[in-house]
Amino acid sequence: MSKKVLMQGNAACVAGAIKAGMRFFAGYPITPSTEIAEMASLKLPTVGGHFIQMEDELASMAAIIGASCVGVKSMTATSGPGFSLKQENIGYACMAEIPCVIVNVQRSGPSTGLPTSPSQGDVMQSRWGTHGDHPMIVLSPSSVTETYYLTIRAFNLAEKYKTPVILLMDEIIGHLREGIEINDEDVQIIERNKLDLNENKKGYEVSGDELVPSKHLQGNMKYNITGLSHGFDGFPTNNNKVAGELHERLMKKIDENKDDIVTYQEYKTDDADTIVVCFGGSARIVATAVDMAREEGYKVGMFRAITIWPSPEEALRKLSERVKRIIVVEHNYGQYLLEVQRIVNNPNCKIDFLGKVDGTVIIPDEVLKVIKEVK
Amino acid sequence: MGNNREELRLTGSGGQGVILATIILADIALQAGKYVAQSQSYGPEARGGLCKAEVIISNKEIGYTKVMNPTLLLSLTQSSLDTYSKTIDENCILVVDSSLEVKENVKCKKLYQFPILSCAKEKVGKVFTANIVAVGLLCNILGFTDQELIKETVLKYVPKGTEEINNKALDEGFNLFKE
Amino acid sequence: MASKLIEKYFRYEHLPQIWCQGCGNGIILRDVVKAIDDLGLDVDKTVIVSGIGCSSRAAGYLNFLTLHTTHGRAVAFATGIKMARPELNVIVLAGDGDLSAIGGNHLIHAARRNINITVIAFNNNIYGMTGGQYSPTTPTGDYGTTAPYGNIDRPFDIALLAKGAGATYVAKGDCFHVVQTTKLIRDGIKHNGFSIIEVADVCPTYYGRKNKKGNAVDMMTYQKENMISAEAALAMSEEERKGKIIVGKICENDYPELTEEYQKIIDRVMVK
């Protein structure tokens, strides 16, 4: 049995990434994500990997895509303004189907905002930050231990679906130190197959119902990779049929694999008539508030989205059909609230909201107060 | 919350090492089988001005990771004492450096005044060991008494070449408290 | 010879290229491929990276692993490739707007780091793909669709910019002097460190037409008649150099290469 070690959330992210096979990291210093770059610079050369501090956030994103294109698992980490700057190339990774992991340790915004204060204001940006319709997978951990395992999962999903994956952290978890017990026995790592495909020039070819191009980035292939709409050989085309099919496949490869991708946690929901919906660091506050409310006899539970995007739509809708009330708790002005409102279809289920945007952390008493406010 | 949740807040000025003290305390408690959560304030306030760091120590898994109602407040400077003594009530043990003036209106469960800074400066011989003196002192107050475990943990965090002096600081700090 | 190069290195099925009649891009691309052929680079170990713009379409025509990236970011993508897999040859094909405007920061930092990649700067003094707007290399007083009253900006000299930023191999070529330009590209690829070859391109469609430079033949003739060597340029005043097409090596020197320096760190700290 392994022993518990004290670790910071940001450090657990790097440990998970290296376990997942990350061998390249490009970054730019920005609070509160900087420890990830620092830790990556320390650890990567010890496993034969490479670290580079780029000249800016755009370049960091570009560099990890470049590295991934030549077969090296890659990650970058940023926060707030840096996440905005990365969006252009995140879109490129979506379009060109390049696996990579982008960590955003959220901080208060807009603009420079409160650089050291917790926030969860990038929920919608993480889904729709880059221009155009595009697929996106976003995961959000709520403990240091989970940060380790979710980072590994982020890499696995990126490889499996050939797409960028965002690990949406927040300062609450990124800067938190707690005991973590790493048990890698059950950890599965998805590696890139190295098929002998030298002569095949159609990296993006899909056949039948295939949604992920199996040959893409799988070998030493000489084909084109572009952010333009492209055919099976990766060469740009203005053909509307080809473009339409490509765009549809990109969306479908995530949408039609939700069963495989989506994860969530339910806590004390079995007999609950009230559900508090949350994600990331907020879950720590909500779980405590739920316990406090239970002690006072309230039938309340927690529903935590681990995969924020795609959202755990089905599970939440099902739950909403039998509860009277849903309270969305998040450190923003009501972003995931919009998704919950979209999902919930039951007119008898009331949706309330508790959010905070002043840079402080919501305390359990505040959540408890909303739970007890039966209107 | 139950009685098994200790909420420690260590305060002082930037550079005194109170953040490291909370990390070490968290690790000691973790090695002693407790659940812990350590966090700290960042930003300009962590660059020389007021400095605040927190540890939650619990027998149960920790939900909320920050301090709600401090059960122990340590202050090493007057300004940190004046600021954070307002956040405590009669459930909180207050530990202050002897050089500080505790205002009469400060409510606490128990007030301890120890010569932490002068102990580091005079007995140990290096003022920068004040945070380790505090770690030793707080371990004793909190009931962490496994010397081997404490020493091993401290050595994980102090720079090479300072092991001896930090060990001494730890002992001196531990022995400041006698119930 | 050209046809053999096409057979060996081009994606024949995607030819002809999209470029306008008389465009210099094809000539420069041929020089690049000839240099690669002369050096006998392993096509499986060579990655071609481009940005966005007319000249950046060049990558797609070549039968290598080719990355047609985002506007301005080609050098940053290339840096990631080279850093992650130092054994690969990495060549960047990009235009003046791509490299010195939106991607200027990436260019100077790659030069500063002395990472072993080679940049071919297709400098046609204009934004061609978007229809003739002035670029950072459009001479003061010239016209573009966004400089209808004449360009009042001072232009960059891309080669000297890169040299100032620390590039350890810098050269200038043009479209007319293909033998010299090919050799300069060859030497740049061979050079162990950051290398850049700025090639004076020809854009009769936009730059030429906007500035009454005549047709493609006139513009090529201009390059032929106004070429001076890099050595000769050194001895001339700024006024005398005005309008001249410089061909030759601007600088070449030794400096520790980034990925080799990183390898030393790996050798030191890697857990065996």
Tab-separated table of N, CA, C and O in Angstrom, chain A residues 182-269:
chain	number	residue	atom	x	y	z
A	182	ILE	N	-1.514	7.877	-4.270
A	182	ILE	CA	-1.503	7.478	-5.676
A	182	ILE	C	-1.446	5.967	-5.779
A	182	ILE	O	-0.561	5.319	-5.235
A	183	ASN	N	-2.425	5.439	-6.476
A	183	ASN	CA	-2.455	4.008	-6.729
A	183	ASN	C	-2.628	3.814	-8.236
A	183	ASN	O	-3.711	3.973	-8.782
A	184	ASP	N	-1.523	3.505	-8.891
A	184	ASP	CA	-1.537	3.451	-10.353
A	184	ASP	C	-1.912	2.082	-10.906
A	184	ASP	O	-1.927	1.889	-12.115
A	185	GLU	N	-2.253	1.161	-10.014
A	185	GLU	CA	-2.516	-0.198	-10.480
A	185	GLU	C	-3.610	-0.273	-11.535
A	185	GLU	O	-3.506	-0.994	-12.512
A	186	ASP	N	-4.674	0.495	-11.308
A	186	ASP	CA	-5.805	0.417	-12.231
A	186	ASP	C	-5.759	1.480	-13.320
A	186	ASP	O	-6.693	1.619	-14.095
A	187	VAL	N	-4.697	2.250	-13.343
A	187	VAL	CA	-4.632	3.340	-14.316
A	187	VAL	C	-4.336	2.789	-15.710
A	187	VAL	O	-3.388	2.041	-15.911
A	188	GLN	N	-5.188	3.154	-16.653
A	188	GLN	CA	-4.973	2.769	-18.046
A	188	GLN	C	-4.457	3.992	-18.801
A	188	GLN	O	-4.951	5.088	-18.602
A	189	ILE	N	-3.479	3.778	-19.638
A	189	ILE	CA	-2.951	4.881	-20.441
A	189	ILE	C	-3.206	4.569	-21.915
A	189	ILE	O	-2.859	3.480	-22.388
A	190	ILE	N	-3.815	5.497	-22.599
A	190	ILE	CA	-4.036	5.293	-24.041
A	190	ILE	C	-2.840	5.875	-24.790
A	190	ILE	O	-2.566	7.073	-24.722
A	191	GLU	N	-2.132	4.995	-25.457
A	191	GLU	CA	-0.962	5.426	-26.225
A	191	GLU	C	-1.353	5.583	-27.687
A	191	GLU	O	-2.320	4.990	-28.152
A	192	ARG	N	-0.545	6.335	-28.392
A	192	ARG	CA	-0.767	6.428	-29.831
A	192	ARG	C	-0.171	5.201	-30.497
A	192	ARG	O	0.999	4.882	-30.264
A	193	ASN	N	-0.952	4.503	-31.262
A	193	ASN	CA	-0.396	3.361	-31.978
A	193	ASN	C	0.577	3.855	-33.028
A	193	ASN	O	0.388	4.907	-33.603
A	194	LYS	N	1.594	3.069	-33.249
A	194	LYS	CA	2.527	3.443	-34.306
A	194	LYS	C	2.341	2.455	-35.452
A	194	LYS	O	3.006	1.437	-35.532
A	195	LEU	N	1.366	2.742	-36.278
A	195	LEU	CA	1.104	1.866	-37.411
A	195	LEU	C	2.077	2.194	-38.531
A	195	LEU	O	2.549	3.325	-38.641
A	196	ASP	N	2.338	1.223	-39.356
A	196	ASP	CA	3.218	1.469	-40.482
A	196	ASP	C	2.377	1.972	-41.644
A	196	ASP	O	1.799	1.209	-42.399
A	197	LEU	N	2.278	3.253	-41.744
A	197	LEU	CA	1.374	3.838	-42.737
A	197	LEU	C	2.122	4.797	-43.649
A	197	LEU	O	1.580	5.772	-44.128
A	198	ASN	N	3.372	4.515	-43.864
A	198	ASN	CA	4.205	5.457	-44.600
A	198	ASN	C	3.633	5.899	-45.937
A	198	ASN	O	3.746	7.049	-46.317
A	199	GLU	N	3.019	4.981	-46.626
A	199	GLU	CA	2.582	5.321	-47.972
A	199	GLU	C	1.189	5.930	-48.020
A	199	GLU	O	0.780	6.495	-49.013
A	200	ASN	N	0.465	5.771	-46.921
A	200	ASN	CA	-0.893	6.286	-46.935
A	200	ASN	C	-0.886	7.791	-46.772
A	200	ASN	O	-0.306	8.326	-45.844
A	201	LYS	N	-1.536	8.473	-47.671
A	201	LYS	CA	-1.534	9.922	-47.605
A	201	LYS	C	-2.867	10.462	-47.118
A	201	LYS	O	-3.175	11.613	-47.287
A	202	LYS	N	-3.711	9.598	-46.579
A	202	LYS	CA	-5.033	10.055	-46.163
A	202	LYS	C	-5.221	9.884	-44.667
A	202	LYS	O	-5.941	9.009	-44.206
A	203	GLY	N	-4.547	10.729	-43.929
A	203	GLY	CA	-4.584	10.635	-42.475
A	203	GLY	C	-5.962	10.832	-41.886
A	203	GLY	O	-6.280	10.307	-40.828
A	204	TYR	N	-6.785	11.621	-42.573
A	204	TYR	CA	-8.104	11.954	-42.018
A	204	TYR	C	-9.211	11.049	-42.534
A	204	TYR	O	-10.381	11.315	-42.318
A	205	GLU	N	-8.812	9.983	-43.216
A	205	GLU	CA	-9.822	9.106	-43.799
A	205	GLU	C	-10.659	8.421	-42.712
A	205	GLU	O	-10.127	7.895	-41.737
A	206	VAL	N	-11.952	8.453	-42.884
A	206	VAL	CA	-12.838	7.689	-42.011
A	206	VAL	C	-13.722	6.823	-42.907
A	206	VAL	O	-14.043	7.209	-44.019
A	207	SER	N	-14.068	5.656	-42.407
A	207	SER	CA	-14.936	4.816	-43.222
A	207	SER	C	-16.196	4.480	-42.452
A	207	SER	O	-16.180	4.355	-41.221
A	208	GLY	N	-17.277	4.381	-43.156
A	208	GLY	CA	-18.557	4.014	-42.554
A	208	GLY	C	-18.962	4.950	-41.442
A	208	GLY	O	-19.015	6.159	-41.629
A	209	ASP	N	-19.227	4.371	-40.276
A	209	ASP	CA	-19.699	5.164	-39.143
A	209	ASP	C	-18.557	5.726	-38.305
A	209	ASP	O	-18.794	6.321	-37.253
A	210	GLU	N	-17.356	5.507	-38.745
A	210	GLU	CA	-16.205	5.943	-37.954
A	210	GLU	C	-16.263	7.461	-37.722
A	210	GLU	O	-16.479	8.226	-38.659
A	211	LEU	N	-16.058	7.859	-36.467
A	211	LEU	CA	-16.112	9.286	-36.158
A	211	LEU	C	-14.732	9.854	-35.850
A	211	LEU	O	-14.507	11.055	-35.958
A	212	VAL	N	-13.821	8.990	-35.442
A	212	VAL	CA	-12.455	9.435	-35.161
A	212	VAL	C	-11.538	8.823	-36.223
A	212	VAL	O	-11.548	7.610	-36.413
A	213	PRO	N	-10.784	9.644	-36.947
A	213	PRO	CA	-9.939	9.092	-38.010
A	213	PRO	C	-8.800	8.248	-37.433
A	213	PRO	O	-7.869	8.788	-36.829
A	214	SER	N	-8.892	6.944	-37.601
A	214	SER	CA	-7.972	6.043	-36.905
A	214	SER	C	-6.527	6.158	-37.392
A	214	SER	O	-5.606	5.866	-36.654
A	215	LYS	N	-6.329	6.602	-38.615
A	215	LYS	CA	-4.955	6.655	-39.144
A	215	LYS	C	-4.249	7.961	-38.791
A	215	LYS	O	-3.034	8.040	-38.842
A	216	HIS	N	-5.034	8.962	-38.448
A	216	HIS	CA	-4.487	10.297	-38.207
A	216	HIS	C	-3.499	10.278	-37.037
A	216	HIS	O	-3.825	9.812	-35.951
A	217	LEU	N	-2.294	10.774	-37.290
A	217	LEU	CA	-1.226	10.887	-36.287
A	217	LEU	C	-0.767	9.538	-35.743
A	217	LEU	O	-0.220	9.456	-34.663
A	218	GLN	N	-1.026	8.479	-36.498
A	218	GLN	CA	-0.692	7.154	-35.994
A	218	GLN	C	0.617	6.605	-36.541
A	218	GLN	O	1.016	5.523	-36.189
A	219	GLY	N	1.231	7.314	-37.422
A	219	GLY	CA	2.459	6.768	-37.964
A	219	GLY	C	3.294	7.864	-38.584
A	219	GLY	O	2.977	9.042	-38.475
A	220	ASN	N	4.330	7.460	-39.206
A	220	ASN	CA	5.223	8.431	-39.821
A	220	ASN	C	4.693	8.783	-41.206
A	220	ASN	O	5.236	8.395	-42.213
A	221	MET	N	3.568	9.475	-41.215
A	221	MET	CA	2.899	9.712	-42.480
A	221	MET	C	3.213	11.080	-43.034
A	221	MET	O	3.384	12.030	-42.306
A	222	LYS	N	3.239	11.127	-44.353
A	222	LYS	CA	3.520	12.401	-44.993
A	222	LYS	C	2.208	12.960	-45.552
A	222	LYS	O	1.820	12.642	-46.667
A	223	TYR	N	1.499	13.666	-44.730
A	223	TYR	CA	0.287	14.299	-45.232
A	223	TYR	C	0.163	15.674	-44.622
A	223	TYR	O	0.971	16.080	-43.797
A	224	ASN	N	-0.853	16.398	-45.064
A	224	ASN	CA	-0.978	17.787	-44.662
A	224	ASN	C	-1.917	17.922	-43.467
A	224	ASN	O	-2.910	17.218	-43.352
A	225	ILE	N	-1.560	18.832	-42.564
A	225	ILE	CA	-2.409	19.147	-41.421
A	225	ILE	C	-2.716	20.628	-41.524
A	225	ILE	O	-1.805	21.451	-41.681
A	226	THR	N	-3.980	20.985	-41.482
A	226	THR	CA	-4.350	22.388	-41.689
A	226	THR	C	-5.545	22.770	-40.835
A	226	THR	O	-6.322	21.912	-40.420
A	227	GLY	N	-5.683	24.049	-40.591
A	227	GLY	CA	-6.855	24.565	-39.893
A	227	GLY	C	-7.975	24.905	-40.860
A	227	GLY	O	-9.065	25.299	-40.450
A	228	LEU	N	-7.699	24.785	-42.141
A	228	LEU	CA	-8.739	25.006	-43.147
A	228	LEU	C	-9.606	23.757	-43.249
A	228	LEU	O	-9.157	22.652	-42.927
A	229	SER	N	-10.812	23.922	-43.751
A	229	SER	CA	-11.635	22.751	-44.052
A	229	SER	C	-10.857	21.889	-45.039
A	229	SER	O	-10.278	22.411	-45.988
A	230	HIS	N	-10.860	20.575	-44.767
A	230	HIS	CA	-9.988	19.719	-45.542
A	230	HIS	C	-10.629	18.373	-45.835
A	230	HIS	O	-11.553	17.955	-45.141
A	231	GLY	N	-10.084	17.716	-46.829
A	231	GLY	CA	-10.545	16.374	-47.169
A	231	GLY	C	-9.767	15.325	-46.399
A	231	GLY	O	-9.008	15.640	-45.478
A	232	PHE	N	-9.933	14.072	-46.780
A	232	PHE	CA	-9.278	12.962	-46.079
A	232	PHE	C	-7.750	13.075	-46.086
A	232	PHE	O	-7.077	12.583	-45.194
A	233	ASP	N	-7.194	13.723	-47.119
A	233	ASP	CA	-5.739	13.848	-47.191
A	233	ASP	C	-5.237	15.097	-46.468
A	233	ASP	O	-4.056	15.418	-46.527
A	234	GLY	N	-6.128	15.801	-45.812
A	234	GLY	CA	-5.728	16.987	-45.068
A	234	GLY	C	-5.491	18.198	-45.940
A	234	GLY	O	-5.078	19.245	-45.445
A	235	PHE	N	-5.754	18.063	-47.222
A	235	PHE	CA	-5.523	19.197	-48.115
A	235	PHE	C	-6.750	20.114	-48.113
A	235	PHE	O	-7.874	19.640	-48.109
A	236	PRO	N	-6.508	21.434	-48.073
A	236	PRO	CA	-7.635	22.371	-48.001
A	236	PRO	C	-8.598	22.208	-49.172
A	236	PRO	O	-8.186	21.924	-50.290
A	237	THR	N	-9.862	22.405	-48.869
A	237	THR	CA	-10.853	22.354	-49.943
A	237	THR	C	-11.986	23.325	-49.642
A	237	THR	O	-12.309	23.579	-48.478
A	238	ASN	N	-12.558	23.848	-50.711
A	238	ASN	CA	-13.744	24.694	-50.566
A	238	ASN	C	-15.014	23.917	-50.877
A	238	ASN	O	-16.100	24.488	-50.923
A	239	ASN	N	-14.855	22.635	-51.088
A	239	ASN	CA	-16.000	21.791	-51.407
A	239	ASN	C	-16.956	21.764	-50.214
A	239	ASN	O	-16.615	21.305	-49.129
A	240	ASN	N	-18.167	22.263	-50.415
A	240	ASN	CA	-19.100	22.407	-49.304
A	240	ASN	C	-19.562	21.071	-48.743
A	240	ASN	O	-19.835	20.956	-47.545
A	241	LYS	N	-19.634	20.075	-49.602
A	241	LYS	CA	-20.055	18.757	-49.126
A	241	LYS	C	-18.985	18.196	-48.185
A	241	LYS	O	-19.290	17.733	-47.085
A	242	VAL	N	-17.734	18.285	-48.622
A	242	VAL	CA	-16.627	17.785	-47.803
A	242	VAL	C	-16.550	18.563	-46.490
A	242	VAL	O	-16.420	17.979	-45.408
A	243	ALA	N	-16.675	19.894	-46.601
A	243	ALA	CA	-16.610	20.734	-45.401
A	243	ALA	C	-17.746	20.389	-44.443
A	243	ALA	O	-17.540	20.255	-43.230
A	244	GLY	N	-18.930	20.231	-44.975
A	244	GLY	CA	-20.102	19.912	-44.152
A	244	GLY	C	-19.933	18.596	-43.430
A	244	GLY	O	-20.219	18.482	-42.229
A	245	GLU	N	-19.437	17.605	-44.154
A	245	GLU	CA	-19.237	16.285	-43.548
A	245	GLU	C	-18.174	16.336	-42.455
A	245	GLU	O	-18.315	15.719	-41.405
A	246	LEU	N	-17.115	17.094	-42.721
A	246	LEU	CA	-16.047	17.227	-41.726
A	246	LEU	C	-16.580	17.876	-40.448
A	246	LEU	O	-16.387	17.374	-39.339
A	247	HIS	N	-17.257	18.996	-40.609
A	247	HIS	CA	-17.750	19.728	-39.445
A	247	HIS	C	-18.740	18.888	-38.641
A	247	HIS	O	-18.721	18.890	-37.419
A	248	GLU	N	-19.577	18.172	-39.342
A	248	GLU	CA	-20.562	17.339	-38.665
A	248	GLU	C	-19.872	16.212	-37.895
A	248	GLU	O	-20.213	15.920	-36.749
A	249	ARG	N	-18.877	15.616	-38.530
A	249	ARG	CA	-18.158	14.524	-37.861
A	249	ARG	C	-17.442	15.028	-36.609
A	249	ARG	O	-17.432	14.358	-35.562
A	250	LEU	N	-16.840	16.226	-36.710
A	250	LEU	CA	-16.127	16.779	-35.549
A	250	LEU	C	-17.070	16.930	-34.351
A	250	LEU	O	-16.697	16.634	-33.211
A	251	MET	N	-18.276	17.399	-34.592
A	251	MET	CA	-19.235	17.564	-33.495
A	251	MET	C	-19.731	16.205	-33.001
A	251	MET	O	-19.830	15.964	-31.797
A	252	LYS	N	-20.003	15.342	-33.964
A	252	LYS	CA	-20.580	14.035	-33.608
A	252	LYS	C	-19.604	13.157	-32.834
A	252	LYS	O	-20.019	12.313	-32.039
A	253	LYS	N	-18.312	13.326	-33.090
A	253	LYS	CA	-17.377	12.403	-32.434
A	253	LYS	C	-17.401	12.582	-30.924
A	253	LYS	O	-17.075	11.666	-30.178
A	254	ILE	N	-17.811	13.756	-30.460
A	254	ILE	CA	-17.987	13.958	-29.026
A	254	ILE	C	-19.445	13.685	-28.635
A	254	ILE	O	-19.725	12.915	-27.717
A	255	ASP	N	-20.366	14.288	-29.364
A	255	ASP	CA	-21.793	14.154	-29.023
A	255	ASP	C	-22.244	12.693	-28.960
A	255	ASP	O	-23.017	12.322	-28.078
A	256	GLU	N	-21.793	11.910	-29.902
A	256	GLU	CA	-22.280	10.526	-29.963
A	256	GLU	C	-21.472	9.580	-29.082
A	256	GLU	O	-21.719	8.380	-29.075
A	257	ASN	N	-20.502	10.125	-28.382
A	257	ASN	CA	-19.730	9.293	-27.454
A	257	ASN	C	-19.873	9.772	-26.011
A	257	ASN	O	-19.014	9.500	-25.171
A	258	LYS	N	-20.957	10.486	-25.759
A	258	LYS	CA	-21.173	11.027	-24.406
A	258	LYS	C	-21.146	9.936	-23.339
A	258	LYS	O	-20.642	10.159	-22.246
A	259	ASP	N	-21.710	8.780	-23.686
A	259	ASP	CA	-21.747	7.698	-22.690
A	259	ASP	C	-20.361	7.329	-22.200
A	259	ASP	O	-20.164	6.952	-21.053
A	260	ASP	N	-19.415	7.430	-23.096
A	260	ASP	CA	-18.037	7.084	-22.753
A	260	ASP	C	-17.327	8.247	-22.047
A	260	ASP	O	-16.463	8.031	-21.206
A	261	ILE	N	-17.710	9.442	-22.403
A	261	ILE	CA	-16.953	10.614	-21.945
A	261	ILE	C	-17.481	11.165	-20.615
A	261	ILE	O	-16.708	11.497	-19.716
A	262	VAL	N	-18.798	11.250	-20.501
A	262	VAL	CA	-19.396	11.992	-19.383
A	262	VAL	C	-19.265	11.255	-18.049
A	262	VAL	O	-19.546	10.065	-17.958
A	263	THR	N	-18.837	11.999	-17.038
A	263	THR	CA	-18.825	11.465	-15.671
A	263	THR	C	-19.362	12.533	-14.716
A	263	THR	O	-19.287	13.726	-14.993
A	264	TYR	N	-19.925	12.062	-13.617
A	264	TYR	CA	-20.485	12.971	-12.612
A	264	TYR	C	-20.506	12.233	-11.284
A	264	TYR	O	-20.268	11.023	-11.231
A	265	GLN	N	-20.774	12.981	-10.236
A	265	GLN	CA	-20.863	12.362	-8.911
A	265	GLN	C	-22.176	12.750	-8.257
A	265	GLN	O	-22.576	13.917	-8.309
A	266	GLU	N	-22.832	11.772	-7.673
A	266	GLU	CA	-24.028	12.076	-6.888
A	266	GLU	C	-23.709	11.800	-5.429
A	266	GLU	O	-23.130	10.768	-5.099
A	267	TYR	N	-24.086	12.714	-4.561
A	267	TYR	CA	-23.803	12.576	-3.132
A	267	TYR	C	-25.096	12.786	-2.353
A	267	TYR	O	-25.705	13.850	-2.431
A	268	LYS	N	-25.516	11.755	-1.661
A	268	LYS	CA	-26.723	11.792	-0.838
A	268	LYS	C	-27.964	12.223	-1.629
A	268	LYS	O	-28.784	13.002	-1.161
A	269	THR	N	-28.072	11.734	-2.861
A	269	THR	CA	-29.204	12.142	-3.695
A	269	THR	C	-30.382	11.168	-3.612
A	269	THR	O	-31.468	11.493	-4.070
